[in-house]
């Protein structure tokens, strides 16, 4: 029988079994293929997490070395597309540029598409950033990991190991996270058998929004506006009087603190000269949480991953305009994993809607206006 109760945000609706990851919103825990996010970051880099996610689903799955080689060769392949990309992406933001870049990749490409997209995103992002600063794009180095090479291609030279490790930790932390909006979008497109590149591109488009992957840039804008700690409480009073949504707080699933926030906060602490900024962020966070309790009592809102993402990417000297695009580099591994899983066992995803428009007059309805 047709149900007419509308659940516009699909809260609590379970649409698939998945072996990829579990987000426990009550306990504040994230498990990725049997490992806690804290374990993953301590033991695996980005390539290791991709190999884990793809294990049993795709070429290279379970084999970190194969993934590292696959990514390296895909970065080389993608670099050949950079001149065309730069021509087509003039005047666009980095995430818009990645949208163009993924759109340029052909379904007829022979290289396995999961490698291709995961290799192309860092190359395209670095090229877009370099050229926005009037510098020429650097060719990838196949001997490096994604994090090492991405920082090198952005900066023009290898970064200190501590920065490379921090970026690697970030990419590993955000690689997968249940049925978030972009992953679900990618799976919907995959369910039509449109192919991996189209499905990843759809995921990227969903990630771009400020309610999902677009939040960390505005977290830094908020820090700028607050300016100094003694202004924080008044700033939040003013923000709530205007109905402002605080970026970096709240989550559909987590009713407690997002565990990734602390993983990234600890990563920021490993970087030189971050103590002052970190102390500021911690105090602003306390003030934000207090304001959320005051103005949104009972809503169970807490810090999400994007709050300390903002701080970490700032410490890595990534421009704010590129934060969402960088998120896509890490999340691409998870999107691919979910696409494989969807293709392997899923049916076309096709929900129902409740029609509230006019009915034909011949059926006894009122005339259309
Ligand atoms: N600041 C202020 N109030 C908030 C916030 C926030 N960040 N988040 C939720 N609320 C309030 C809502 O206004 C609503 O209040 P009401 O009951 O008075 O109307 C209540 O809490 C419930 O909020 P919903 O919007 O129903 O929560 P939902 O689960 O739909 O939204 C979302 C989740 C989109 C993440 C939301 O919390 C938000 O916009 N946060 C800020 C953006 C952000 O940081 N996004 C990144 C999330 S992590 C990620 O995607 C990688």
mmCIF file of C-alpha atoms and ligand atoms in Angstrom:
data_model
loop_
_atom_site.group_PDB
_atom_site.id
_atom_site.type_symbol
_atom_site.label_atom_id
_atom_site.label_comp_id
_atom_site.label_asym_id
_atom_site.label_seq_id
_atom_site.Cartn_x
_atom_site.Cartn_y
_atom_site.Cartn_z
ATOM 1 C CA UNK A 1 0.000 0.000 0.000
ATOM 2 C CA UNK A 2 1.189 3.527 -0.819
ATOM 3 C CA UNK A 3 2.401 5.375 2.292
ATOM 4 C CA UNK A 4 1.595 9.087 2.311
ATOM 5 C CA UNK A 5 3.590 10.147 5.382
ATOM 6 C CA UNK A 6 6.412 12.265 3.958
ATOM 7 C CA UNK A 7 9.923 12.003 5.420
ATOM 8 C CA UNK A 8 11.594 14.816 3.516
ATOM 9 C CA UNK A 9 15.089 14.269 4.914
ATOM 10 C CA UNK A 10 14.869 10.442 4.979
ATOM 11 C CA UNK A 11 15.795 10.538 8.695
ATOM 12 C CA UNK A 12 16.258 7.027 9.986
ATOM 13 C CA UNK A 13 15.298 5.405 6.674
ATOM 14 C CA UNK A 14 17.532 2.388 5.956
ATOM 15 C CA UNK A 15 17.931 1.890 2.206
ATOM 16 C CA UNK A 16 20.754 -0.674 2.023
ATOM 17 C CA UNK A 17 23.066 -3.014 3.861
ATOM 18 C CA UNK A 18 26.658 -1.858 3.618
ATOM 19 C CA UNK A 19 29.989 -3.421 4.534
ATOM 20 C CA UNK A 20 31.782 -0.071 4.251
ATOM 21 C CA UNK A 21 31.239 1.963 7.400
ATOM 22 C CA UNK A 22 29.003 2.449 10.402
ATOM 23 C CA UNK A 23 28.247 5.795 11.970
ATOM 24 C CA UNK A 24 27.006 5.359 15.545
ATOM 25 C CA UNK A 25 25.430 8.703 16.298
ATOM 26 C CA UNK A 26 24.572 7.940 19.925
ATOM 27 C CA UNK A 27 27.980 6.603 20.957
ATOM 28 C CA UNK A 28 29.938 9.013 18.718
ATOM 29 C CA UNK A 29 31.786 6.200 16.971
ATOM 30 C CA UNK A 30 32.821 5.596 13.367
ATOM 31 C CA UNK A 31 33.820 2.146 12.146
ATOM 32 C CA UNK A 32 35.317 1.675 8.670
ATOM 33 C CA UNK A 33 35.462 -1.964 7.576
ATOM 34 C CA UNK A 34 35.965 -3.209 11.092
ATOM 35 C CA UNK A 35 38.348 -0.502 12.308
ATOM 36 C CA UNK A 36 37.630 2.564 14.416
ATOM 37 C CA UNK A 37 38.524 5.824 12.732
ATOM 38 C CA UNK A 38 41.171 6.402 15.426
ATOM 39 C CA UNK A 39 42.832 3.032 14.628
ATOM 40 C CA UNK A 40 42.687 3.721 10.912
ATOM 41 C CA UNK A 41 44.441 7.039 11.158
ATOM 42 C CA UNK A 42 47.084 5.586 13.476
ATOM 43 C CA UNK A 43 47.817 2.604 11.211
ATOM 44 C CA UNK A 44 46.822 3.374 7.609
ATOM 45 C CA UNK A 45 47.451 6.228 5.240
ATOM 46 C CA UNK A 46 44.977 7.272 2.573
ATOM 47 C CA UNK A 47 46.073 4.503 0.193
ATOM 48 C CA UNK A 48 45.717 1.950 2.989
ATOM 49 C CA UNK A 49 42.155 3.071 3.708
ATOM 50 C CA UNK A 50 41.272 2.941 -0.010
ATOM 51 C CA UNK A 51 42.682 -0.605 -0.217
ATOM 52 C CA UNK A 52 40.630 -1.579 2.823
ATOM 53 C CA UNK A 53 37.435 -0.044 1.465
ATOM 54 C CA UNK A 54 37.850 -1.715 -1.919
ATOM 55 C CA UNK A 55 38.782 -5.128 -0.523
ATOM 56 C CA UNK A 56 36.595 -7.725 -2.244
ATOM 57 C CA UNK A 57 34.994 -5.128 -4.508
ATOM 58 C CA UNK A 58 37.577 -3.742 -6.926
ATOM 59 C CA UNK A 59 40.983 -4.225 -8.481
ATOM 60 C CA UNK A 60 43.656 -3.345 -5.915
ATOM 61 C CA UNK A 61 41.299 -3.961 -3.007
ATOM 62 C CA UNK A 62 43.169 -5.304 0.005
ATOM 63 C CA UNK A 63 46.544 -4.428 -1.513
ATOM 64 C CA UNK A 64 47.872 -1.060 -0.401
ATOM 65 C CA UNK A 65 50.886 -1.252 -2.704
ATOM 66 C CA UNK A 66 48.711 -1.899 -5.757
ATOM 67 C CA UNK A 67 46.522 1.054 -4.818
ATOM 68 C CA UNK A 68 49.528 3.307 -4.370
ATOM 69 C CA UNK A 69 50.851 2.269 -7.803
ATOM 70 C CA UNK A 70 47.412 2.603 -9.376
ATOM 71 C CA UNK A 71 47.007 6.128 -7.979
ATOM 72 C CA UNK A 72 50.514 7.119 -9.108
ATOM 73 C CA UNK A 73 49.919 5.944 -12.649
ATOM 74 C CA UNK A 74 46.470 7.594 -12.719
ATOM 75 C CA UNK A 75 47.995 10.908 -11.622
ATOM 76 C CA UNK A 76 50.338 10.698 -14.611
ATOM 77 C CA UNK A 77 47.439 9.892 -16.939
ATOM 78 C CA UNK A 78 45.345 12.761 -15.538
ATOM 79 C CA UNK A 79 48.158 15.283 -15.954
ATOM 80 C CA UNK A 80 47.748 14.930 -19.748
ATOM 81 C CA UNK A 81 44.243 16.406 -19.322
ATOM 82 C CA UNK A 82 45.445 19.464 -17.387
ATOM 83 C CA UNK A 83 45.837 21.909 -20.336
ATOM 84 C CA UNK A 84 42.288 21.161 -21.480
ATOM 85 C CA UNK A 85 41.022 21.475 -17.911
ATOM 86 C CA UNK A 86 42.689 24.833 -17.321
ATOM 87 C CA UNK A 87 41.214 26.158 -20.548
ATOM 88 C CA UNK A 88 37.712 25.031 -19.596
ATOM 89 C CA UNK A 89 37.846 25.984 -15.903
ATOM 90 C CA UNK A 90 38.937 29.617 -16.207
ATOM 91 C CA UNK A 91 37.279 31.793 -13.562
ATOM 92 C CA UNK A 92 35.791 28.849 -11.667
ATOM 93 C CA UNK A 93 36.324 27.993 -8.008
ATOM 94 C CA UNK A 94 38.420 24.864 -7.283
ATOM 95 C CA UNK A 95 35.406 22.643 -6.643
ATOM 96 C CA UNK A 96 33.715 23.922 -9.798
ATOM 97 C CA UNK A 97 36.970 23.201 -11.620
ATOM 98 C CA UNK A 98 36.964 19.618 -10.324
ATOM 99 C CA UNK A 99 33.405 19.295 -11.557
ATOM 100 C CA UNK A 100 34.596 20.264 -15.037
ATOM 101 C CA UNK A 101 37.636 17.976 -14.784
ATOM 102 C CA UNK A 102 35.636 14.896 -13.817
ATOM 103 C CA UNK A 103 33.136 15.732 -16.554
ATOM 104 C CA UNK A 104 35.957 15.623 -19.105
ATOM 105 C CA UNK A 105 36.944 12.044 -18.265
ATOM 106 C CA UNK A 106 35.630 9.538 -20.793
ATOM 107 C CA UNK A 107 33.703 6.378 -19.963
ATOM 108 C CA UNK A 108 35.762 4.741 -22.729
ATOM 109 C CA UNK A 109 39.006 5.311 -20.737
ATOM 110 C CA UNK A 110 40.880 2.033 -20.397
ATOM 111 C CA UNK A 111 42.468 2.640 -16.993
ATOM 112 C CA UNK A 112 40.301 1.309 -14.103
ATOM 113 C CA UNK A 113 37.973 4.182 -13.344
ATOM 114 C CA UNK A 114 38.388 4.078 -9.551
ATOM 115 C CA UNK A 115 42.100 4.723 -9.972
ATOM 116 C CA UNK A 116 41.461 7.325 -12.640
ATOM 117 C CA UNK A 117 39.140 9.508 -10.558
ATOM 118 C CA UNK A 118 41.167 9.165 -7.348
ATOM 119 C CA UNK A 119 44.353 10.034 -9.248
ATOM 120 C CA UNK A 120 42.795 12.840 -11.270
ATOM 121 C CA UNK A 121 41.276 14.810 -8.385
ATOM 122 C CA UNK A 122 44.583 15.725 -6.640
ATOM 123 C CA UNK A 123 46.294 16.521 -9.958
ATOM 124 C CA UNK A 124 43.419 18.715 -11.115
ATOM 125 C CA UNK A 125 43.144 20.457 -7.750
ATOM 126 C CA UNK A 126 46.861 21.272 -7.576
ATOM 127 C CA UNK A 127 46.871 22.522 -11.187
ATOM 128 C CA UNK A 128 43.846 24.764 -10.539
ATOM 129 C CA UNK A 129 45.452 26.237 -7.401
ATOM 130 C CA UNK A 130 48.852 26.800 -9.003
ATOM 131 C CA UNK A 131 47.414 28.558 -12.034
ATOM 132 C CA UNK A 132 45.129 30.721 -9.865
ATOM 133 C CA UNK A 133 48.396 32.057 -8.392
ATOM 134 C CA UNK A 134 49.886 32.650 -11.859
ATOM 135 C CA UNK A 135 52.223 29.623 -11.616
ATOM 136 C CA UNK A 136 52.417 26.690 -13.988
ATOM 137 C CA UNK A 137 51.056 23.268 -13.058
ATOM 138 C CA UNK A 138 53.608 20.728 -11.795
ATOM 139 C CA UNK A 139 53.709 17.172 -13.128
ATOM 140 C CA UNK A 140 52.986 14.462 -10.535
ATOM 141 C CA UNK A 141 55.756 12.329 -9.034
ATOM 142 C CA UNK A 142 54.849 8.605 -9.179
ATOM 143 C CA UNK A 143 57.181 7.729 -6.307
ATOM 144 C CA UNK A 144 55.073 9.657 -3.784
ATOM 145 C CA UNK A 145 51.829 8.996 -1.952
ATOM 146 C CA UNK A 146 48.736 11.043 -2.750
ATOM 147 C CA UNK A 147 49.225 13.324 0.256
ATOM 148 C CA UNK A 148 52.949 13.849 -0.380
ATOM 149 C CA UNK A 149 52.452 14.527 -4.074
ATOM 150 C CA UNK A 150 49.410 16.748 -3.636
ATOM 151 C CA UNK A 151 51.224 19.064 -1.209
ATOM 152 C CA UNK A 152 54.281 19.079 -3.480
ATOM 153 C CA UNK A 153 52.227 19.918 -6.568
ATOM 154 C CA UNK A 154 50.484 22.763 -4.706
ATOM 155 C CA UNK A 155 53.594 24.214 -3.042
ATOM 156 C CA UNK A 156 56.153 23.598 -5.754
ATOM 157 C CA UNK A 157 58.368 21.530 -3.453
ATOM 158 C CA UNK A 158 58.103 18.707 -0.898
ATOM 159 C CA UNK A 159 56.616 19.767 2.419
ATOM 160 C CA UNK A 160 58.107 18.706 5.773
ATOM 161 C CA UNK A 161 57.082 15.176 6.713
ATOM 162 C CA UNK A 162 54.850 16.384 9.541
ATOM 163 C CA UNK A 163 52.680 18.312 7.054
ATOM 164 C CA UNK A 164 52.541 15.370 4.640
ATOM 165 C CA UNK A 165 51.496 13.081 7.492
ATOM 166 C CA UNK A 166 48.844 15.535 8.607
ATOM 167 C CA UNK A 167 47.322 15.699 5.135
ATOM 168 C CA UNK A 168 47.462 11.908 4.881
ATOM 169 C CA UNK A 169 45.661 11.647 8.234
ATOM 170 C CA UNK A 170 42.994 14.067 7.002
ATOM 171 C CA UNK A 171 42.381 12.126 3.775
ATOM 172 C CA UNK A 172 42.177 8.842 5.723
ATOM 173 C CA UNK A 173 39.812 10.335 8.329
ATOM 174 C CA UNK A 174 37.267 11.541 5.805
ATOM 175 C CA UNK A 175 37.507 8.705 3.253
ATOM 176 C CA UNK A 176 34.158 7.171 4.165
ATOM 177 C CA UNK A 177 31.200 7.971 6.386
ATOM 178 C CA UNK A 178 28.057 5.899 5.913
ATOM 179 C CA UNK A 179 25.213 7.124 3.741
ATOM 180 C CA UNK A 180 26.029 10.820 3.839
ATOM 181 C CA UNK A 181 24.387 13.019 1.188
ATOM 182 C CA UNK A 182 27.178 12.772 -1.397
ATOM 183 C CA UNK A 183 27.660 9.012 -0.980
ATOM 184 C CA UNK A 184 23.933 8.419 -1.227
ATOM 185 C CA UNK A 185 23.821 10.603 -4.356
ATOM 186 C CA UNK A 186 26.685 8.625 -5.904
ATOM 187 C CA UNK A 187 24.834 5.392 -5.111
ATOM 188 C CA UNK A 188 21.594 6.642 -6.666
ATOM 189 C CA UNK A 189 23.425 7.394 -9.900
ATOM 190 C CA UNK A 190 25.335 4.099 -9.720
ATOM 191 C CA UNK A 191 22.005 2.302 -9.257
ATOM 192 C CA UNK A 192 21.034 3.345 -12.801
ATOM 193 C CA UNK A 193 24.272 1.742 -14.123
ATOM 194 C CA UNK A 194 25.503 5.151 -15.316
ATOM 195 C CA UNK A 195 29.088 4.177 -14.481
ATOM 196 C CA UNK A 196 31.686 5.143 -11.901
ATOM 197 C CA UNK A 197 32.800 8.485 -13.327
ATOM 198 C CA UNK A 198 29.235 9.841 -13.572
ATOM 199 C CA UNK A 199 28.444 8.536 -10.096
ATOM 200 C CA UNK A 200 31.521 10.187 -8.557
ATOM 201 C CA UNK A 201 30.734 13.439 -10.359
ATOM 202 C CA UNK A 202 27.224 13.361 -8.883
ATOM 203 C CA UNK A 203 28.726 12.779 -5.428
ATOM 204 C CA UNK A 204 31.015 15.775 -5.884
ATOM 205 C CA UNK A 205 28.056 17.990 -6.798
ATOM 206 C CA UNK A 206 26.257 16.962 -3.597
ATOM 207 C CA UNK A 207 29.396 17.504 -1.511
ATOM 208 C CA UNK A 208 29.738 21.085 -2.744
ATOM 209 C CA UNK A 209 26.854 22.468 -0.670
ATOM 210 C CA UNK A 210 27.533 24.423 2.539
ATOM 211 C CA UNK A 211 25.432 21.984 4.588
ATOM 212 C CA UNK A 212 27.788 19.133 3.640
ATOM 213 C CA UNK A 213 31.370 19.605 2.380
ATOM 214 C CA UNK A 214 31.193 23.377 2.024
ATOM 215 C CA UNK A 215 31.217 24.080 5.772
ATOM 216 C CA UNK A 216 34.929 24.448 6.733
ATOM 217 C CA UNK A 217 35.687 27.638 4.772
ATOM 218 C CA UNK A 218 32.842 29.456 6.580
ATOM 219 C CA UNK A 219 34.193 28.182 9.947
ATOM 220 C CA UNK A 220 37.281 30.337 9.346
ATOM 221 C CA UNK A 221 35.081 33.235 8.212
ATOM 222 C CA UNK A 222 33.328 32.918 11.586
ATOM 223 C CA UNK A 223 36.699 33.034 13.410
ATOM 224 C CA UNK A 224 37.533 36.215 11.484
ATOM 225 C CA UNK A 225 34.258 37.840 12.420
ATOM 226 C CA UNK A 226 34.592 36.894 16.100
ATOM 227 C CA UNK A 227 38.127 38.278 16.082
ATOM 228 C CA UNK A 228 38.919 37.967 19.784
ATOM 229 C CA UNK A 229 37.692 35.611 22.487
ATOM 230 C CA UNK A 230 35.935 38.230 24.602
ATOM 231 C CA UNK A 231 33.646 38.923 21.623
ATOM 232 C CA UNK A 232 32.650 35.281 21.102
ATOM 233 C CA UNK A 233 29.604 35.064 23.367
ATOM 234 C CA UNK A 234 28.099 38.320 22.008
ATOM 235 C CA UNK A 235 28.829 37.171 18.458
ATOM 236 C CA UNK A 236 26.866 33.963 19.034
ATOM 237 C CA UNK A 237 23.957 35.893 20.652
ATOM 238 C CA UNK A 238 23.819 38.080 17.567
ATOM 239 C CA UNK A 239 24.127 35.074 15.207
ATOM 240 C CA UNK A 240 21.194 33.282 16.854
ATOM 241 C CA UNK A 241 19.078 36.463 16.858
ATOM 242 C CA UNK A 242 19.514 36.465 13.065
ATOM 243 C CA UNK A 243 18.823 32.717 12.724
ATOM 244 C CA UNK A 244 22.368 31.949 11.551
ATOM 245 C CA UNK A 245 23.362 28.289 11.204
ATOM 246 C CA UNK A 246 26.735 27.722 12.871
ATOM 247 C CA UNK A 247 29.087 26.005 10.450
ATOM 248 C CA UNK A 248 30.982 23.040 11.876
ATOM 249 C CA UNK A 249 28.186 22.154 14.305
ATOM 250 C CA UNK A 250 25.215 19.803 14.104
ATOM 251 C CA UNK A 251 24.836 16.520 12.302
ATOM 252 C CA UNK A 252 21.963 14.358 11.119
ATOM 253 C CA UNK A 253 23.392 11.197 12.698
ATOM 254 C CA UNK A 254 25.719 12.313 15.509
ATOM 255 C CA UNK A 255 23.770 13.386 18.572
ATOM 256 C CA UNK A 256 27.098 13.692 20.406
ATOM 257 C CA UNK A 257 30.502 14.945 19.317
ATOM 258 C CA UNK A 258 31.675 13.679 15.922
ATOM 259 C CA UNK A 259 34.710 11.421 16.658
ATOM 260 C CA UNK A 260 36.514 12.768 13.597
ATOM 261 C CA UNK A 261 36.626 16.215 15.218
ATOM 262 C CA UNK A 262 39.061 14.977 17.873
ATOM 263 C CA UNK A 263 41.133 12.962 15.393
ATOM 264 C CA UNK A 264 41.674 16.140 13.379
ATOM 265 C CA UNK A 265 42.129 18.337 16.453
ATOM 266 C CA UNK A 266 44.947 16.007 17.589
ATOM 267 C CA UNK A 267 46.437 16.154 14.101
ATOM 268 C CA UNK A 268 46.473 19.956 14.163
ATOM 269 C CA UNK A 269 48.349 19.773 17.473
ATOM 270 C CA UNK A 270 51.199 17.864 15.760
ATOM 271 C CA UNK A 271 51.886 20.816 13.464
ATOM 272 C CA UNK A 272 54.302 23.618 14.341
ATOM 273 C CA UNK A 273 52.994 27.007 15.439
ATOM 274 C CA UNK A 274 49.381 25.984 15.816
ATOM 275 C CA UNK A 275 49.088 26.217 19.622
ATOM 276 C CA UNK A 276 47.681 29.763 19.680
ATOM 277 C CA UNK A 277 45.129 29.197 16.933
ATOM 278 C CA UNK A 278 44.116 25.852 18.445
ATOM 279 C CA UNK A 279 43.584 27.407 21.883
ATOM 280 C CA UNK A 280 41.433 30.111 20.267
ATOM 281 C CA UNK A 281 39.370 27.500 18.377
ATOM 282 C CA UNK A 282 38.851 25.420 21.529
ATOM 283 C CA UNK A 283 37.499 28.439 23.435
ATOM 284 C CA UNK A 284 35.276 29.534 20.516
ATOM 285 C CA UNK A 285 33.971 25.984 20.321
ATOM 286 C CA UNK A 286 33.039 26.058 24.044
ATOM 287 C CA UNK A 287 31.224 29.335 23.504
ATOM 288 C CA UNK A 288 29.408 27.945 20.425
ATOM 289 C CA UNK A 289 28.290 24.835 22.295
ATOM 290 C CA UNK A 290 27.063 26.951 25.210
ATOM 291 C CA UNK A 291 25.091 29.135 22.756
ATOM 292 C CA UNK A 292 23.635 26.055 21.034
ATOM 293 C CA UNK A 293 22.465 24.753 24.434
ATOM 294 C CA UNK A 294 20.941 28.166 25.217
ATOM 295 C CA UNK A 295 19.228 28.849 21.909
ATOM 296 C CA UNK A 296 18.493 25.305 20.666
ATOM 297 C CA UNK A 297 17.750 23.413 23.885
ATOM 298 C CA UNK A 298 17.079 19.703 23.459
ATOM 299 C CA UNK A 299 18.326 19.581 19.857
ATOM 300 C CA UNK A 300 21.520 17.676 20.778
ATOM 301 C CA UNK A 301 23.874 19.669 18.548
ATOM 302 C CA UNK A 302 27.632 19.250 18.868
ATOM 303 C CA UNK A 303 30.885 19.792 16.987
ATOM 304 C CA UNK A 304 31.216 18.021 13.634
ATOM 305 C CA UNK A 305 34.232 17.085 11.501
ATOM 306 C CA UNK A 306 34.279 20.368 9.609
ATOM 307 C CA UNK A 307 35.230 22.520 12.624
ATOM 308 C CA UNK A 308 38.738 21.080 13.033
ATOM 309 C CA UNK A 309 39.030 20.365 9.308
ATOM 310 C CA UNK A 310 39.038 24.133 8.900
ATOM 311 C CA UNK A 311 41.878 24.529 11.374
ATOM 312 C CA UNK A 312 43.923 21.701 9.911
ATOM 313 C CA UNK A 313 43.644 22.831 6.306
ATOM 314 C CA UNK A 314 44.490 26.383 7.337
ATOM 315 C CA UNK A 315 47.629 25.082 9.073
ATOM 316 C CA UNK A 316 48.529 23.238 5.860
ATOM 317 C CA UNK A 317 48.233 26.600 4.043
ATOM 318 C CA UNK A 318 45.448 25.377 1.787
ATOM 319 C CA UNK A 319 43.367 28.344 0.605
ATOM 320 C CA UNK A 320 39.824 28.436 2.015
ATOM 321 C CA UNK A 321 38.369 28.370 -1.460
ATOM 322 C CA UNK A 322 39.875 24.888 -1.956
ATOM 323 C CA UNK A 323 38.657 23.199 1.256
ATOM 324 C CA UNK A 324 35.655 21.491 -0.330
ATOM 325 C CA UNK A 325 37.709 20.338 -3.309
ATOM 326 C CA UNK A 326 40.261 18.808 -0.942
ATOM 327 C CA UNK A 327 37.491 17.017 0.921
ATOM 328 C CA UNK A 328 36.529 15.450 -2.423
ATOM 329 C CA UNK A 329 40.051 14.041 -2.842
ATOM 330 C CA UNK A 330 39.667 12.034 0.377
ATOM 331 C CA UNK A 331 36.012 11.124 -0.035
ATOM 332 C CA UNK A 332 36.574 9.845 -3.595
ATOM 333 C CA UNK A 333 37.849 6.528 -2.149
ATOM 334 C CA UNK A 334 34.619 6.047 -0.214
ATOM 335 C CA UNK A 335 32.412 7.076 -3.119
ATOM 336 C CA UNK A 336 34.107 4.473 -5.331
ATOM 337 C CA UNK A 337 33.682 1.782 -2.658
ATOM 338 C CA UNK A 338 29.978 2.503 -2.329
ATOM 339 C CA UNK A 339 29.530 2.613 -6.100
ATOM 340 C CA UNK A 340 31.089 -0.867 -6.382
ATOM 341 C CA UNK A 341 28.898 -2.146 -3.578
ATOM 342 C CA UNK A 342 25.796 -0.645 -5.185
ATOM 343 C CA UNK A 343 26.658 -2.088 -8.590
ATOM 344 C CA UNK A 344 27.321 -5.496 -7.070
ATOM 345 C CA UNK A 345 24.104 -6.042 -5.193
ATOM 346 C CA UNK A 346 21.811 -3.056 -5.430
ATOM 347 C CA UNK A 347 18.612 -2.355 -7.332
ATOM 348 C CA UNK A 348 17.701 0.936 -8.968
ATOM 349 C CA UNK A 349 16.962 3.457 -6.200
ATOM 350 C CA UNK A 350 13.571 4.898 -6.966
ATOM 351 C CA UNK A 351 11.501 6.191 -4.030
ATOM 352 C CA UNK A 352 7.925 7.436 -4.114
ATOM 353 C CA UNK A 353 6.478 10.940 -3.766
ATOM 354 C CA UNK A 354 3.110 12.105 -2.521
ATOM 355 C CA UNK A 355 1.331 14.086 -5.257
ATOM 356 C CA UNK A 356 -0.287 17.251 -3.845
ATOM 357 C CA UNK A 357 -1.104 19.001 -7.181
ATOM 358 C CA UNK A 358 -4.506 19.268 -8.857
ATOM 359 C CA UNK A 359 -6.360 16.209 -10.193
ATOM 360 C CA UNK A 360 -7.933 16.106 -13.676
ATOM 361 C CA UNK A 361 -11.496 17.551 -13.650
ATOM 362 C CA UNK A 362 -12.749 14.387 -15.338
ATOM 363 C CA UNK A 363 -11.663 12.542 -12.147
ATOM 364 C CA UNK A 364 -13.713 14.910 -9.999
ATOM 365 C CA UNK A 365 -10.786 17.212 -9.180
ATOM 366 C CA UNK A 366 -10.799 21.018 -9.079
ATOM 367 C CA UNK A 367 -9.594 22.880 -12.231
ATOM 368 C CA UNK A 368 -5.891 23.742 -12.596
ATOM 369 C CA UNK A 369 -4.984 27.326 -11.780
HETATM 370 N N1 LIG B 1 23.561 25.908 14.034
HETATM 371 C C1 LIG B 1 22.392 26.329 14.585
HETATM 372 N N2 LIG B 1 21.289 25.569 14.655
HETATM 373 C C2 LIG B 1 21.377 24.334 14.126
HETATM 374 C C3 LIG B 1 22.530 23.826 13.545
HETATM 375 C C4 LIG B 1 23.671 24.674 13.519
HETATM 376 N N3 LIG B 1 24.807 24.263 12.979
HETATM 377 N N4 LIG B 1 22.318 22.585 13.103
HETATM 378 C C5 LIG B 1 21.038 22.303 13.400
HETATM 379 N N5 LIG B 1 20.473 23.357 14.027
HETATM 380 C C6 LIG B 1 19.103 23.456 14.547
HETATM 381 C C7 LIG B 1 18.103 23.707 13.424
HETATM 382 O O1 LIG B 1 17.928 25.092 13.229
HETATM 383 C C8 LIG B 1 16.863 23.042 13.994
HETATM 384 O O2 LIG B 1 16.311 23.909 14.941
HETATM 385 P P1 LIG B 1 14.713 24.041 15.118
HETATM 386 O O3 LIG B 1 14.271 22.732 15.718
HETATM 387 O O4 LIG B 1 14.551 25.198 16.017
HETATM 388 O O5 LIG B 1 14.127 24.267 13.752
HETATM 389 C C9 LIG B 1 17.412 21.837 14.746
HETATM 390 O O6 LIG B 1 18.745 22.193 15.113
HETATM 391 C C10 LIG B 1 17.438 20.556 13.921
HETATM 392 O O7 LIG B 1 18.180 20.847 12.737
HETATM 393 P P2 LIG B 1 17.941 20.205 11.330
HETATM 394 O O8 LIG B 1 18.246 21.240 10.292
HETATM 395 O O9 LIG B 1 16.585 19.523 11.281
HETATM 396 O O10 LIG B 1 19.048 19.091 11.319
HETATM 397 P P3 LIG B 1 19.469 18.228 10.063
HETATM 398 O O11 LIG B 1 19.795 16.883 10.558
HETATM 399 O O12 LIG B 1 18.444 18.340 8.991
HETATM 400 O O13 LIG B 1 20.775 18.995 9.537
HETATM 401 C C11 LIG B 1 23.021 19.638 9.227
HETATM 402 C C12 LIG B 1 22.073 18.544 9.739
HETATM 403 C C13 LIG B 1 22.669 19.995 7.788
HETATM 404 C C14 LIG B 1 24.457 19.116 9.287
HETATM 405 C C15 LIG B 1 22.889 20.888 10.150
HETATM 406 O O14 LIG B 1 23.216 20.553 11.478
HETATM 407 C C16 LIG B 1 23.732 22.035 9.659
HETATM 408 O O15 LIG B 1 23.308 22.804 8.781
HETATM 409 N N6 LIG B 1 24.995 22.219 10.230
HETATM 410 C C17 LIG B 1 25.871 23.281 9.780
HETATM 411 C C18 LIG B 1 26.572 22.913 8.475
HETATM 412 C C19 LIG B 1 27.706 21.916 8.684
HETATM 413 O O16 LIG B 1 28.541 22.057 9.558
HETATM 414 N N7 LIG B 1 27.685 20.885 7.839
HETATM 415 C C20 LIG B 1 28.700 19.833 7.836
HETATM 416 C C21 LIG B 1 28.142 18.547 8.367
HETATM 417 S S1 LIG B 1 29.389 17.279 8.378
HETATM 418 C C22 LIG B 1 29.543 16.853 6.752
HETATM 419 O O17 LIG B 1 28.604 16.894 5.983
HETATM 420 C C23 LIG B 1 30.865 16.482 6.264
#
